[in-house]
PDB file of C-alpha atoms in Angstrom:
ATOM      1  CA  UNK A 250     139.819 -74.051 -74.477  1.00 92.00           C
ATOM      2  CA  UNK A 251     140.323 -72.417 -71.443  1.00 97.00           C
ATOM      3  CA  UNK A 252     138.589 -67.826 -72.045  1.00 98.00           C
ATOM      4  CA  UNK A 253     140.099 -65.475 -69.619  1.00 98.00           C
ATOM      5  CA  UNK A 254     137.675 -62.939 -68.855  1.00 98.00           C
ATOM      6  CA  UNK A 255     138.411 -60.027 -67.075  1.00 98.00           C
ATOM      7  CA  UNK A 256     139.545 -55.947 -67.305  1.00 98.00           C
ATOM      8  CA  UNK A 257     141.974 -55.134 -70.563  1.00 97.00           C
ATOM      9  CA  UNK A 258     144.390 -54.380 -67.630  1.00 97.00           C
ATOM     10  CA  UNK A 259     143.952 -58.384 -65.830  1.00 97.00           C
ATOM     11  CA  UNK A 260     144.155 -60.286 -68.633  1.00 97.00           C
ATOM     12  CA  UNK A 261     147.001 -58.987 -69.810  1.00 98.00           C
ATOM     13  CA  UNK A 262     148.760 -58.989 -66.260  1.00 98.00           C
ATOM     14  CA  UNK A 263     147.464 -63.317 -66.924  1.00 98.00           C
ATOM     15  CA  UNK A 264     148.604 -63.798 -70.487  1.00 98.00           C
ATOM     16  CA  UNK A 265     152.255 -61.645 -68.884  1.00 98.00           C
ATOM     17  CA  UNK A 266     152.669 -64.416 -66.102  1.00 98.00           C
ATOM     18  CA  UNK A 267     151.724 -67.676 -68.500  1.00 97.00           C
ATOM     19  CA  UNK A 268     154.742 -66.686 -71.135  1.00 98.00           C
ATOM     20  CA  UNK A 269     156.595 -66.288 -67.571  1.00 98.00           C
ATOM     21  CA  UNK A 270     155.716 -69.156 -66.241  1.00 97.00           C
ATOM     22  CA  UNK A 271     155.806 -71.000 -69.675  1.00 97.00           C
ATOM     23  CA  UNK A 272     159.675 -69.404 -69.962  1.00 98.00           C
ATOM     24  CA  UNK A 273     160.794 -70.519 -66.428  1.00 97.00           C
ATOM     25  CA  UNK A 274     160.309 -74.170 -67.154  1.00 97.00           C
ATOM     26  CA  UNK A 275     161.491 -73.645 -70.934  1.00 98.00           C
ATOM     27  CA  UNK A 276     163.854 -70.922 -70.816  1.00 98.00           C
ATOM     28  CA  UNK A 277     165.314 -71.534 -74.404  1.00 98.00           C
ATOM     29  CA  UNK A 278     161.384 -71.454 -75.831  1.00 98.00           C
ATOM     30  CA  UNK A 279     160.088 -71.253 -80.080  1.00 98.00           C
ATOM     31  CA  UNK A 280     157.491 -68.211 -79.454  1.00 98.00           C
ATOM     32  CA  UNK A 281     155.256 -67.439 -82.135  1.00 98.00           C
ATOM     33  CA  UNK A 282     153.605 -64.066 -82.193  1.00 98.00           C
ATOM     34  CA  UNK A 283     150.985 -61.884 -84.297  1.00 97.00           C
ATOM     35  CA  UNK A 284     151.023 -58.083 -83.999  1.00 95.00           C
ATOM     36  CA  UNK A 285     147.764 -57.868 -86.427  1.00 93.00           C
ATOM     37  CA  UNK A 286     144.811 -58.076 -83.871  1.00 94.00           C
ATOM     38  CA  UNK A 287     147.269 -58.428 -80.975  1.00 96.00           C
ATOM     39  CA  UNK A 288     146.808 -55.340 -79.097  1.00 96.00           C
ATOM     40  CA  UNK A 289     149.596 -52.899 -78.721  1.00 95.00           C
ATOM     41  CA  UNK A 290     148.886 -53.237 -75.110  1.00 97.00           C
ATOM     42  CA  UNK A 291     149.665 -57.188 -75.343  1.00 97.00           C
ATOM     43  CA  UNK A 292     153.343 -56.298 -76.172  1.00 97.00           C
ATOM     44  CA  UNK A 293     154.183 -52.976 -73.688  1.00 97.00           C
ATOM     45  CA  UNK A 294     153.842 -55.725 -71.415  1.00 98.00           C
ATOM     46  CA  UNK A 295     155.612 -57.979 -71.948  1.00 98.00           C
ATOM     47  CA  UNK A 296     158.516 -55.564 -72.939  1.00 98.00           C
ATOM     48  CA  UNK A 297     158.156 -54.144 -69.073  1.00 97.00           C
ATOM     49  CA  UNK A 298     158.026 -57.068 -67.828  1.00 98.00           C
ATOM     50  CA  UNK A 299     160.456 -58.706 -66.580  1.00 97.00           C
ATOM     51  CA  UNK A 300     160.919 -62.058 -68.080  1.00 98.00           C
ATOM     52  CA  UNK A 301     164.030 -63.015 -69.526  1.00 97.00           C
ATOM     53  CA  UNK A 302     164.049 -63.777 -73.041  1.00 98.00           C
ATOM     54  CA  UNK A 303     167.780 -63.821 -73.848  1.00 97.00           C
ATOM     55  CA  UNK A 304     167.533 -67.580 -74.620  1.00 98.00           C
ATOM     56  CA  UNK A 305     163.818 -68.011 -76.214  1.00 98.00           C
ATOM     57  CA  UNK A 306     163.418 -67.940 -80.032  1.00 98.00           C
ATOM     58  CA  UNK A 307     161.081 -65.149 -82.118  1.00 98.00           C
ATOM     59  CA  UNK A 308     158.708 -66.239 -84.620  1.00 98.00           C
ATOM     60  CA  UNK A 309     156.674 -63.057 -86.416  1.00 98.00           C
ATOM     61  CA  UNK A 310     153.419 -65.152 -87.712  1.00 98.00           C
ATOM     62  CA  UNK A 311     152.748 -62.625 -91.079  1.00 98.00           C
ATOM     63  CA  UNK A 312     154.790 -60.046 -92.767  1.00 98.00           C
ATOM     64  CA  UNK A 313     152.941 -57.702 -96.230  1.00 97.00           C
ATOM     65  CA  UNK A 314     154.728 -59.380 -98.853  1.00 97.00           C
ATOM     66  CA  UNK A 315     157.243 -57.563-101.441  1.00 96.00           C
ATOM     67  CA  UNK A 316     157.877 -53.954-100.651  1.00 95.00           C
ATOM     68  CA  UNK A 317     155.799 -52.688 -97.864  1.00 96.00           C
ATOM     69  CA  UNK A 318     156.987 -55.844 -95.772  1.00 97.00           C
ATOM     70  CA  UNK A 319     160.030 -54.489 -95.562  1.00 95.00           C
ATOM     71  CA  UNK A 320     159.216 -50.179 -94.961  1.00 91.00           C
ATOM     72  CA  UNK A 321     157.981 -48.437 -91.830  1.00 93.00           C
ATOM     73  CA  UNK A 322     154.697 -49.879 -91.819  1.00 95.00           C
ATOM     74  CA  UNK A 323     155.500 -53.711 -92.144  1.00 96.00           C
ATOM     75  CA  UNK A 324     153.917 -55.513 -89.433  1.00 97.00           C
ATOM     76  CA  UNK A 325     157.298 -55.745 -88.214  1.00 96.00           C
ATOM     77  CA  UNK A 326     157.786 -52.644 -87.216  1.00 95.00           C
ATOM     78  CA  UNK A 327     154.758 -53.372 -84.745  1.00 95.00           C
ATOM     79  CA  UNK A 328     157.556 -55.553 -81.988  1.00 95.00           C
ATOM     80  CA  UNK A 329     160.460 -52.368 -81.697  1.00 94.00           C
ATOM     81  CA  UNK A 330     158.720 -52.151 -78.207  1.00 94.00           C
ATOM     82  CA  UNK A 331     159.459 -55.676 -77.423  1.00 97.00           C
ATOM     83  CA  UNK A 332     162.938 -56.974 -79.615  1.00 96.00           C
ATOM     84  CA  UNK A 333     163.895 -53.360 -78.438  1.00 96.00           C
ATOM     85  CA  UNK A 334     163.658 -53.708 -74.885  1.00 97.00           C
ATOM     86  CA  UNK A 335     164.446 -56.744 -74.668  1.00 97.00           C
ATOM     87  CA  UNK A 336     167.232 -59.554 -75.538  1.00 97.00           C
ATOM     88  CA  UNK A 337     166.824 -62.853 -77.935  1.00 98.00           C
ATOM     89  CA  UNK A 338     169.063 -65.473 -78.602  1.00 98.00           C
ATOM     90  CA  UNK A 339     167.377 -65.026 -82.915  1.00 98.00           C
ATOM     91  CA  UNK A 340     164.567 -63.761 -84.403  1.00 97.00           C
ATOM     92  CA  UNK A 341     163.757 -64.781 -87.123  1.00 97.00           C
ATOM     93  CA  UNK A 342     160.270 -63.383 -89.660  1.00 97.00           C
ATOM     94  CA  UNK A 343     158.464 -64.988 -93.003  1.00 97.00           C
ATOM     95  CA  UNK A 344     160.653 -63.691 -95.836  1.00 97.00           C
ATOM     96  CA  UNK A 345     158.261 -60.477 -97.406  1.00 97.00           C
ATOM     97  CA  UNK A 346     159.400 -61.868-100.761  1.00 97.00           C
ATOM     98  CA  UNK A 347     158.930 -65.235-100.683  1.00 96.00           C
ATOM     99  CA  UNK A 348     156.644 -67.473-103.154  1.00 95.00           C
ATOM    100  CA  UNK A 349     154.542 -69.299-103.136  1.00 93.00           C
ATOM    101  CA  UNK A 350     156.919 -71.903-104.200  1.00 93.00           C
ATOM    102  CA  UNK A 351     158.604 -71.570-100.966  1.00 94.00           C
ATOM    103  CA  UNK A 352     156.910 -69.673 -98.585  1.00 96.00           C
ATOM    104  CA  UNK A 353     157.062 -72.904 -96.468  1.00 93.00           C
ATOM    105  CA  UNK A 354     160.553 -72.250 -96.268  1.00 96.00           C
ATOM    106  CA  UNK A 355     159.540 -70.700 -93.150  1.00 97.00           C
ATOM    107  CA  UNK A 356     157.762 -73.474 -91.164  1.00 97.00           C
ATOM    108  CA  UNK A 357     160.681 -75.350 -91.807  1.00 96.00           C
ATOM    109  CA  UNK A 358     162.990 -72.894 -90.176  1.00 96.00           C
ATOM    110  CA  UNK A 359     160.553 -73.739 -87.073  1.00 98.00           C
ATOM    111  CA  UNK A 360     160.768 -76.891 -87.245  1.00 97.00           C
ATOM    112  CA  UNK A 361     164.799 -76.492 -87.595  1.00 97.00           C
ATOM    113  CA  UNK A 362     164.925 -75.059 -84.502  1.00 97.00           C
ATOM    114  CA  UNK A 363     162.383 -78.244 -82.406  1.00 97.00           C
ATOM    115  CA  UNK A 364     159.042 -76.594 -83.393  1.00 98.00           C
ATOM    116  CA  UNK A 365     156.442 -74.262 -81.395  1.00 98.00           C
ATOM    117  CA  UNK A 366     156.065 -73.671 -77.705  1.00 98.00           C
ATOM    118  CA  UNK A 367     153.962 -70.964 -77.476  1.00 98.00           C
ATOM    119  CA  UNK A 368     152.157 -68.763 -80.070  1.00 98.00           C
ATOM    120  CA  UNK A 369     150.522 -65.902 -79.123  1.00 98.00           C
ATOM    121  CA  UNK A 370     147.137 -64.275 -81.449  1.00 98.00           C
ATOM    122  CA  UNK A 371     144.743 -61.161 -81.457  1.00 98.00           C
ATOM    123  CA  UNK A 372     141.793 -62.229 -82.365  1.00 98.00           C
ATOM    124  CA  UNK A 373     140.295 -60.780 -85.863  1.00 95.00           C
ATOM    125  CA  UNK A 374     136.950 -59.734 -85.826  1.00 94.00           C
ATOM    126  CA  UNK A 375     135.411 -61.561 -88.862  1.00 95.00           C
ATOM    127  CA  UNK A 376     137.635 -64.204 -86.851  1.00 96.00           C
ATOM    128  CA  UNK A 377     141.015 -64.511 -88.433  1.00 96.00           C
ATOM    129  CA  UNK A 378     144.507 -65.178 -86.853  1.00 98.00           C
ATOM    130  CA  UNK A 379     147.222 -63.586 -88.327  1.00 98.00           C
ATOM    131  CA  UNK A 380     146.929 -63.170 -91.936  1.00 97.00           C
ATOM    132  CA  UNK A 381     144.281 -66.697 -91.918  1.00 97.00           C
ATOM    133  CA  UNK A 382     141.332 -64.620 -93.628  1.00 96.00           C
ATOM    134  CA  UNK A 383     138.411 -66.378 -93.580  1.00 95.00           C
ATOM    135  CA  UNK A 384     138.344 -69.197 -96.270  1.00 94.00           C
ATOM    136  CA  UNK A 385     141.588 -70.616 -95.343  1.00 92.00           C
ATOM    137  CA  UNK A 386     143.062 -73.856 -95.125  1.00 88.00           C
ATOM    138  CA  UNK A 387     143.184 -75.964 -92.187  1.00 90.00           C
ATOM    139  CA  UNK A 388     145.895 -77.244 -93.593  1.00 93.00           C
ATOM    140  CA  UNK A 389     148.270 -75.130 -94.986  1.00 95.00           C
ATOM    141  CA  UNK A 390     150.883 -74.438 -93.076  1.00 96.00           C
ATOM    142  CA  UNK A 391     153.866 -71.079 -94.048  1.00 97.00           C
ATOM    143  CA  UNK A 392     151.717 -69.770 -97.474  1.00 97.00           C
ATOM    144  CA  UNK A 393     151.322 -66.425 -99.749  1.00 97.00           C
ATOM    145  CA  UNK A 394     148.039 -64.885 -98.126  1.00 97.00           C
ATOM    146  CA  UNK A 395     145.388 -62.863-100.284  1.00 96.00           C
ATOM    147  CA  UNK A 396     144.547 -60.169 -97.512  1.00 96.00           C
ATOM    148  CA  UNK A 397     140.322 -59.865 -97.706  1.00 93.00           C
ATOM    149  CA  UNK A 398     139.390 -56.080 -99.297  1.00 94.00           C
ATOM    150  CA  UNK A 399     138.071 -55.245 -95.500  1.00 91.00           C
ATOM    151  CA  UNK A 400     141.521 -55.889 -93.841  1.00 93.00           C
ATOM    152  CA  UNK A 401     142.899 -53.706 -97.719  1.00 94.00           C
ATOM    153  CA  UNK A 402     140.822 -50.859 -95.939  1.00 94.00           C
ATOM    154  CA  UNK A 403     141.489 -50.792 -92.149  1.00 91.00           C
ATOM    155  CA  UNK A 404     145.671 -50.309 -93.561  1.00 94.00           C
ATOM    156  CA  UNK A 405     145.067 -48.037 -96.285  1.00 95.00           C
ATOM    157  CA  UNK A 406     145.448 -44.606 -94.298  1.00 94.00           C
ATOM    158  CA  UNK A 407     149.248 -46.393 -93.313  1.00 93.00           C
ATOM    159  CA  UNK A 408     150.058 -46.237 -96.923  1.00 95.00           C
ATOM    160  CA  UNK A 409     149.056 -43.381 -98.039  1.00 94.00           C
ATOM    161  CA  UNK A 410     145.431 -44.612-100.203  1.00 95.00           C
ATOM    162  CA  UNK A 411     143.944 -47.896-101.084  1.00 96.00           C
ATOM    163  CA  UNK A 412     146.075 -48.491-104.458  1.00 94.00           C
ATOM    164  CA  UNK A 413     149.617 -48.557-102.600  1.00 94.00           C
ATOM    165  CA  UNK A 414     147.940 -51.002-100.274  1.00 96.00           C
ATOM    166  CA  UNK A 415     149.557 -54.569-100.520  1.00 96.00           C
ATOM    167  CA  UNK A 416     147.394 -56.688-101.525  1.00 97.00           C
ATOM    168  CA  UNK A 417     149.231 -60.503-100.412  1.00 97.00           C
ATOM    169  CA  UNK A 418     151.007 -61.621 -96.768  1.00 97.00           C
ATOM    170  CA  UNK A 419     153.012 -64.631 -95.836  1.00 98.00           C
ATOM    171  CA  UNK A 420     151.607 -66.077 -92.915  1.00 98.00           C
ATOM    172  CA  UNK A 421     152.216 -68.988 -90.475  1.00 98.00           C
ATOM    173  CA  UNK A 422     148.908 -70.923 -91.171  1.00 98.00           C
ATOM    174  CA  UNK A 423     146.927 -72.755 -89.188  1.00 98.00           C
ATOM    175  CA  UNK A 424     148.902 -76.041 -89.584  1.00 97.00           C
ATOM    176  CA  UNK A 425     151.874 -74.472 -88.067  1.00 98.00           C
ATOM    177  CA  UNK A 426     149.937 -72.801 -85.726  1.00 98.00           C
ATOM    178  CA  UNK A 427     147.837 -75.832 -84.048  1.00 98.00           C
ATOM    179  CA  UNK A 428     151.465 -77.924 -84.213  1.00 98.00           C
ATOM    180  CA  UNK A 429     152.525 -75.645 -81.290  1.00 98.00           C
ATOM    181  CA  UNK A 430     153.090 -77.198 -77.086  1.00 98.00           C
ATOM    182  CA  UNK A 431     149.965 -74.732 -76.336  1.00 98.00           C
ATOM    183  CA  UNK A 432     147.914 -71.556 -78.114  1.00 98.00           C
ATOM    184  CA  UNK A 433     147.300 -67.984 -75.836  1.00 98.00           C
ATOM    185  CA  UNK A 434     144.760 -65.733 -78.447  1.00 98.00           C
ATOM    186  CA  UNK A 435     144.150 -62.525 -77.415  1.00 98.00           C
ATOM    187  CA  UNK A 436     140.814 -60.594 -77.903  1.00 98.00           C
ATOM    188  CA  UNK A 437     139.014 -56.901 -76.222  1.00 98.00           C
ATOM    189  CA  UNK A 438     136.589 -54.421 -77.966  1.00 97.00           C
ATOM    190  CA  UNK A 439     133.200 -55.111 -78.127  1.00 97.00           C
ATOM    191  CA  UNK A 440     134.344 -55.659 -82.430  1.00 95.00           C
ATOM    192  CA  UNK A 441     135.208 -59.269 -81.562  1.00 96.00           C
ATOM    193  CA  UNK A 442     132.051 -60.637 -79.897  1.00 98.00           C
ATOM    194  CA  UNK A 443     130.534 -61.876 -83.038  1.00 97.00           C
ATOM    195  CA  UNK A 444     134.443 -63.891 -83.926  1.00 97.00           C
ATOM    196  CA  UNK A 445     134.520 -64.286 -79.834  1.00 98.00           C
ATOM    197  CA  UNK A 446     131.898 -65.894 -79.306  1.00 98.00           C
ATOM    198  CA  UNK A 447     131.737 -67.820 -82.716  1.00 97.00           C
ATOM    199  CA  UNK A 448     135.832 -69.568 -81.787  1.00 97.00           C
ATOM    200  CA  UNK A 449     134.163 -70.061 -78.958  1.00 97.00           C
ATOM    201  CA  UNK A 450     130.654 -71.650 -79.189  1.00 95.00           C
ATOM    202  CA  UNK A 451     130.413 -72.934 -82.481  1.00 93.00           C
ATOM    203  CA  UNK A 452     131.618 -75.499 -84.404  1.00 94.00           C
ATOM    204  CA  UNK A 453     135.589 -75.318 -86.722  1.00 95.00           C
ATOM    205  CA  UNK A 454     134.903 -74.167 -89.697  1.00 94.00           C
ATOM    206  CA  UNK A 455     137.199 -72.476 -92.532  1.00 94.00           C
ATOM    207  CA  UNK A 456     134.709 -69.348 -92.457  1.00 95.00           C
ATOM    208  CA  UNK A 457     135.995 -68.450 -89.152  1.00 96.00           C
ATOM    209  CA  UNK A 458     140.124 -69.764 -88.880  1.00 97.00           C
ATOM    210  CA  UNK A 459     140.209 -68.756 -85.408  1.00 98.00           C
ATOM    211  CA  UNK A 460     137.138 -71.484 -84.699  1.00 97.00           C
ATOM    212  CA  UNK A 461     140.191 -74.636 -85.330  1.00 97.00           C
ATOM    213  CA  UNK A 462     141.347 -73.570 -81.937  1.00 98.00           C
ATOM    214  CA  UNK A 463     139.106 -76.268 -80.397  1.00 97.00           C
ATOM    215  CA  UNK A 464     140.724 -78.995 -82.060  1.00 96.00           C
ATOM    216  CA  UNK A 465     144.192 -78.685 -79.651  1.00 98.00           C
ATOM    217  CA  UNK A 466     144.736 -79.906 -76.315  1.00 97.00           C
ATOM    218  CA  UNK A 467     145.751 -76.148 -74.948  1.00 98.00           C
ATOM    219  CA  UNK A 468     145.033 -72.945 -75.470  1.00 98.00           C
ATOM    220  CA  UNK A 469     143.830 -70.508 -73.725  1.00 98.00           C
ATOM    221  CA  UNK A 470     141.125 -67.279 -74.733  1.00 98.00           C
ATOM    222  CA  UNK A 471     141.843 -63.941 -73.277  1.00 98.00           C
ATOM    223  CA  UNK A 472     138.839 -61.574 -73.674  1.00 98.00           C
ATOM    224  CA  UNK A 473     137.760 -57.855 -72.151  1.00 98.00           C
ATOM    225  CA  UNK A 474     134.370 -57.937 -71.099  1.00 97.00           C
ATOM    226  CA  UNK A 475     133.441 -56.416 -74.523  1.00 98.00           C
ATOM    227  CA  UNK A 476     134.688 -58.574 -76.418  1.00 98.00           C
ATOM    228  CA  UNK A 477     132.580 -61.134 -73.858  1.00 98.00           C
ATOM    229  CA  UNK A 478     129.276 -59.828 -74.680  1.00 98.00           C
ATOM    230  CA  UNK A 479     127.963 -62.975 -77.103  1.00 97.00           C
ATOM    231  CA  UNK A 480     129.036 -65.157 -75.157  1.00 96.00           C
TER     232      UNK A 480
END
Protein backbone atom coordinates (compact mmCIF):
# COMPACT_ATOMS: atom_id res chain seq x y z
CA UNK A 1 0.00 0.00 0.00
CA UNK A 2 1.27 3.45 -0.88
CA UNK A 3 1.10 5.86 2.06
CA UNK A 4 0.86 9.63 1.72
CA UNK A 5 1.54 11.58 4.94
CA UNK A 6 1.33 15.33 5.34
CA UNK A 7 -0.89 18.17 6.42
CA UNK A 8 -4.59 17.67 5.91
CA UNK A 9 -4.51 20.31 3.18
CA UNK A 10 -1.69 18.59 1.35
CA UNK A 11 -3.07 15.06 1.50
CA UNK A 12 -6.52 16.21 0.41
CA UNK A 13 -4.87 17.96 -2.53
CA UNK A 14 -3.09 14.70 -3.43
CA UNK A 15 -6.29 12.69 -3.13
CA UNK A 16 -8.26 15.16 -5.23
CA UNK A 17 -5.57 14.99 -7.90
CA UNK A 18 -5.83 11.20 -7.88
CA UNK A 19 -9.59 11.35 -8.42
CA UNK A 20 -9.14 13.93 -11.17
CA UNK A 21 -6.60 11.71 -12.91
CA UNK A 22 -8.87 8.67 -12.69
CA UNK A 23 -11.79 10.55 -14.22
CA UNK A 24 -9.60 12.10 -16.91
CA UNK A 25 -8.66 8.57 -17.98
CA UNK A 26 -12.17 7.16 -17.57
CA UNK A 27 -14.90 9.84 -17.31
CA UNK A 28 -17.61 7.18 -16.92
CA UNK A 29 -15.96 5.66 -13.83
CA UNK A 30 -18.00 4.01 -11.08
CA UNK A 31 -16.95 5.47 -7.72
CA UNK A 32 -18.08 4.24 -4.30
CA UNK A 33 -17.65 6.65 -1.39
CA UNK A 34 -18.24 6.06 2.30
CA UNK A 35 -19.14 9.22 4.18
CA UNK A 36 -18.70 7.32 7.47
CA UNK A 37 -15.42 8.45 9.09
CA UNK A 38 -14.42 10.23 5.88
CA UNK A 39 -13.36 13.78 6.79
CA UNK A 40 -15.98 16.24 5.57
CA UNK A 41 -13.12 18.27 4.08
CA UNK A 42 -12.57 15.51 1.52
CA UNK A 43 -16.10 15.72 0.16
CA UNK A 44 -15.86 19.51 0.34
CA UNK A 45 -12.67 19.53 -1.70
CA UNK A 46 -14.17 17.25 -4.34
CA UNK A 47 -17.23 19.50 -4.48
CA UNK A 48 -15.08 22.63 -4.85
CA UNK A 49 -12.77 21.11 -7.46
CA UNK A 50 -13.03 21.52 -11.19
CA UNK A 51 -13.38 17.75 -11.65
CA UNK A 52 -16.19 16.81 -14.03
CA UNK A 53 -18.32 14.00 -12.58
CA UNK A 54 -21.13 14.27 -15.11
CA UNK A 55 -20.32 10.94 -16.78
CA UNK A 56 -19.41 9.16 -13.54
CA UNK A 57 -21.69 7.07 -11.34
CA UNK A 58 -21.64 7.46 -7.57
CA UNK A 59 -22.37 4.52 -5.28
CA UNK A 60 -22.96 5.41 -1.64
CA UNK A 61 -21.10 2.81 0.40
CA UNK A 62 -23.43 2.49 3.38
CA UNK A 63 -26.60 3.72 5.02
CA UNK A 64 -28.52 3.24 8.25
CA UNK A 65 -31.30 0.69 8.12
CA UNK A 66 -34.95 1.67 8.41
CA UNK A 67 -36.31 5.18 8.85
CA UNK A 68 -32.94 6.47 10.10
CA UNK A 69 -31.61 5.90 6.59
CA UNK A 70 -34.15 8.32 5.11
CA UNK A 71 -34.09 11.30 7.45
CA UNK A 72 -32.00 14.42 7.94
CA UNK A 73 -29.29 12.46 9.75
CA UNK A 74 -29.03 9.67 7.19
CA UNK A 75 -25.51 8.90 5.99
CA UNK A 76 -26.61 10.00 2.52
CA UNK A 77 -27.20 13.54 3.80
CA UNK A 78 -23.44 13.96 4.16
CA UNK A 79 -23.12 13.75 0.37
CA UNK A 80 -25.23 16.86 -0.20
CA UNK A 81 -22.24 19.24 -0.65
CA UNK A 82 -20.87 16.99 -3.39
CA UNK A 83 -24.14 16.10 -5.12
CA UNK A 84 -25.34 19.70 -4.94
CA UNK A 85 -22.15 20.99 -6.55
CA UNK A 86 -21.62 18.23 -9.08
CA UNK A 87 -23.82 16.42 -11.55
CA UNK A 88 -23.40 12.65 -11.83
CA UNK A 89 -24.63 10.33 -14.54
CA UNK A 90 -26.34 8.39 -11.72
CA UNK A 91 -26.29 8.19 -7.93
CA UNK A 92 -27.08 4.95 -6.12
CA UNK A 93 -27.49 4.13 -2.44
CA UNK A 94 -28.14 0.91 -0.53
CA UNK A 95 -31.82 0.38 0.23
CA UNK A 96 -32.34 1.10 3.95
CA UNK A 97 -35.38 -1.19 3.86
CA UNK A 98 -33.54 -4.15 2.35
CA UNK A 99 -33.54 -7.33 4.39
CA UNK A 100 -30.56 -9.65 4.82
CA UNK A 101 -31.68 -11.80 1.91
CA UNK A 102 -31.76 -8.92 -0.56
CA UNK A 103 -28.89 -6.73 0.68
CA UNK A 104 -26.49 -8.22 -1.85
CA UNK A 105 -28.73 -6.97 -4.66
CA UNK A 106 -26.64 -3.80 -4.36
CA UNK A 107 -23.57 -5.76 -5.41
CA UNK A 108 -25.50 -7.02 -8.40
CA UNK A 109 -26.29 -3.40 -9.35
CA UNK A 110 -22.60 -2.50 -9.03
CA UNK A 111 -21.61 -5.38 -11.30
CA UNK A 112 -24.35 -4.51 -13.78
CA UNK A 113 -22.81 -1.03 -14.01
CA UNK A 114 -19.43 -2.56 -14.82
CA UNK A 115 -17.89 -2.88 -11.35
CA UNK A 116 -16.21 -0.29 -9.17
CA UNK A 117 -13.29 1.67 -10.55
CA UNK A 118 -12.54 3.42 -7.26
CA UNK A 119 -13.56 3.29 -3.61
CA UNK A 120 -12.93 6.20 -1.22
CA UNK A 121 -13.12 5.27 2.47
CA UNK A 122 -12.60 6.90 5.83
CA UNK A 123 -10.58 4.97 8.41
CA UNK A 124 -12.45 4.44 11.66
CA UNK A 125 -10.62 4.51 14.97
CA UNK A 126 -11.19 0.77 15.48
CA UNK A 127 -9.99 -0.07 12.00
CA UNK A 128 -13.49 -0.17 10.56
CA UNK A 129 -14.41 1.00 7.06
CA UNK A 130 -17.95 1.98 6.08
CA UNK A 131 -20.08 -0.16 8.44
CA UNK A 132 -17.68 -3.09 8.39
CA UNK A 133 -17.18 -3.21 12.14
CA UNK A 134 -14.44 -5.24 13.87
CA UNK A 135 -15.26 -8.88 13.26
CA UNK A 136 -16.51 -8.27 9.72
CA UNK A 137 -16.08 -11.19 7.38
CA UNK A 138 -13.51 -11.07 4.60
CA UNK A 139 -15.87 -12.57 2.02
CA UNK A 140 -18.93 -10.44 2.71
CA UNK A 141 -20.67 -8.51 -0.03
CA UNK A 142 -23.25 -5.83 0.73
CA UNK A 143 -24.91 -6.92 3.96
CA UNK A 144 -26.80 -5.83 7.05
CA UNK A 145 -24.30 -5.02 9.81
CA UNK A 146 -25.00 -4.66 13.50
CA UNK A 147 -23.54 -1.35 14.63
CA UNK A 148 -21.15 -1.53 17.57
CA UNK A 149 -22.27 0.24 20.74
CA UNK A 150 -19.37 2.70 20.48
CA UNK A 151 -20.56 3.57 16.97
CA UNK A 152 -24.10 4.11 18.19
CA UNK A 153 -22.91 6.20 21.13
CA UNK A 154 -20.89 8.38 18.78
CA UNK A 155 -23.96 9.23 16.68
CA UNK A 156 -26.59 9.21 19.46
CA UNK A 157 -26.73 13.01 19.67
CA UNK A 158 -27.97 13.13 16.07
CA UNK A 159 -30.95 10.98 16.98
CA UNK A 160 -31.77 12.53 20.35
CA UNK A 161 -30.88 9.55 22.54
CA UNK A 162 -29.18 6.18 22.34
CA UNK A 163 -32.54 4.42 22.42
CA UNK A 164 -33.54 6.12 19.16
CA UNK A 165 -30.20 5.49 17.46
CA UNK A 166 -30.19 2.89 14.66
CA UNK A 167 -28.84 -0.52 15.58
CA UNK A 168 -28.08 -1.71 12.05
CA UNK A 169 -26.67 -0.38 8.80
CA UNK A 170 -26.47 -1.73 5.27
CA UNK A 171 -22.96 -1.58 3.88
CA UNK A 172 -20.81 -2.76 1.03
CA UNK A 173 -18.61 -5.54 2.38
CA UNK A 174 -14.89 -6.20 2.33
CA UNK A 175 -15.37 -8.45 -0.70
CA UNK A 176 -17.11 -5.60 -2.53
CA UNK A 177 -14.38 -3.12 -1.59
CA UNK A 178 -11.55 -5.42 -2.68
CA UNK A 179 -13.31 -5.87 -6.02
CA UNK A 180 -12.65 -2.22 -6.92
CA UNK A 181 -9.76 -1.38 -9.23
CA UNK A 182 -8.38 1.26 -6.85
CA UNK A 183 -8.92 2.06 -3.17
CA UNK A 184 -8.24 5.37 -1.41
CA UNK A 185 -8.29 5.30 2.42
CA UNK A 186 -8.22 8.48 4.52
CA UNK A 187 -7.40 8.79 8.23
CA UNK A 188 -7.08 12.09 10.09
CA UNK A 189 -6.34 12.75 13.75
CA UNK A 190 -4.71 10.95 16.65
CA UNK A 191 -7.83 8.83 17.12
CA UNK A 192 -6.87 6.99 13.91
CA UNK A 193 -3.23 6.40 14.83
CA UNK A 194 -3.61 2.92 16.32
CA UNK A 195 -5.87 1.79 13.49
CA UNK A 196 -3.52 3.22 10.87
CA UNK A 197 -0.60 1.32 12.33
CA UNK A 198 -2.57 -1.93 12.46
CA UNK A 199 -3.84 -1.41 8.93
CA UNK A 200 -0.41 -0.75 7.46
CA UNK A 201 1.92 -2.90 9.55
CA UNK A 202 -0.18 -5.66 11.10
CA UNK A 203 -1.40 -8.82 9.48
CA UNK A 204 -4.80 -8.87 7.75
CA UNK A 205 -7.36 -9.81 10.38
CA UNK A 206 -11.08 -9.61 10.87
CA UNK A 207 -10.89 -7.37 13.95
CA UNK A 208 -9.14 -4.66 11.91
CA UNK A 209 -11.29 -4.71 8.76
CA UNK A 210 -9.15 -2.07 7.03
CA UNK A 211 -6.16 -4.43 7.30
CA UNK A 212 -7.71 -6.58 4.58
CA UNK A 213 -6.87 -3.77 2.15
CA UNK A 214 -3.30 -5.12 2.27
CA UNK A 215 -4.56 -7.89 -0.02
CA UNK A 216 -5.36 -5.41 -2.80
CA UNK A 217 -2.77 -4.41 -5.38
CA UNK A 218 -3.66 -0.72 -5.72
CA UNK A 219 -4.36 1.05 -2.42
CA UNK A 220 -3.33 4.55 -1.38
CA UNK A 221 -3.58 5.57 2.28
CA UNK A 222 -3.80 9.29 3.10
CA UNK A 223 -2.83 10.25 6.66
CA UNK A 224 -2.18 13.50 8.43
CA UNK A 225 0.75 13.72 10.87
CA UNK A 226 -1.39 12.91 13.91
CA UNK A 227 -2.78 9.74 12.33
CA UNK A 228 0.74 8.63 11.41
CA UNK A 229 2.30 8.91 14.87
CA UNK A 230 2.41 5.15 15.51
CA UNK A 231 3.95 4.15 12.18
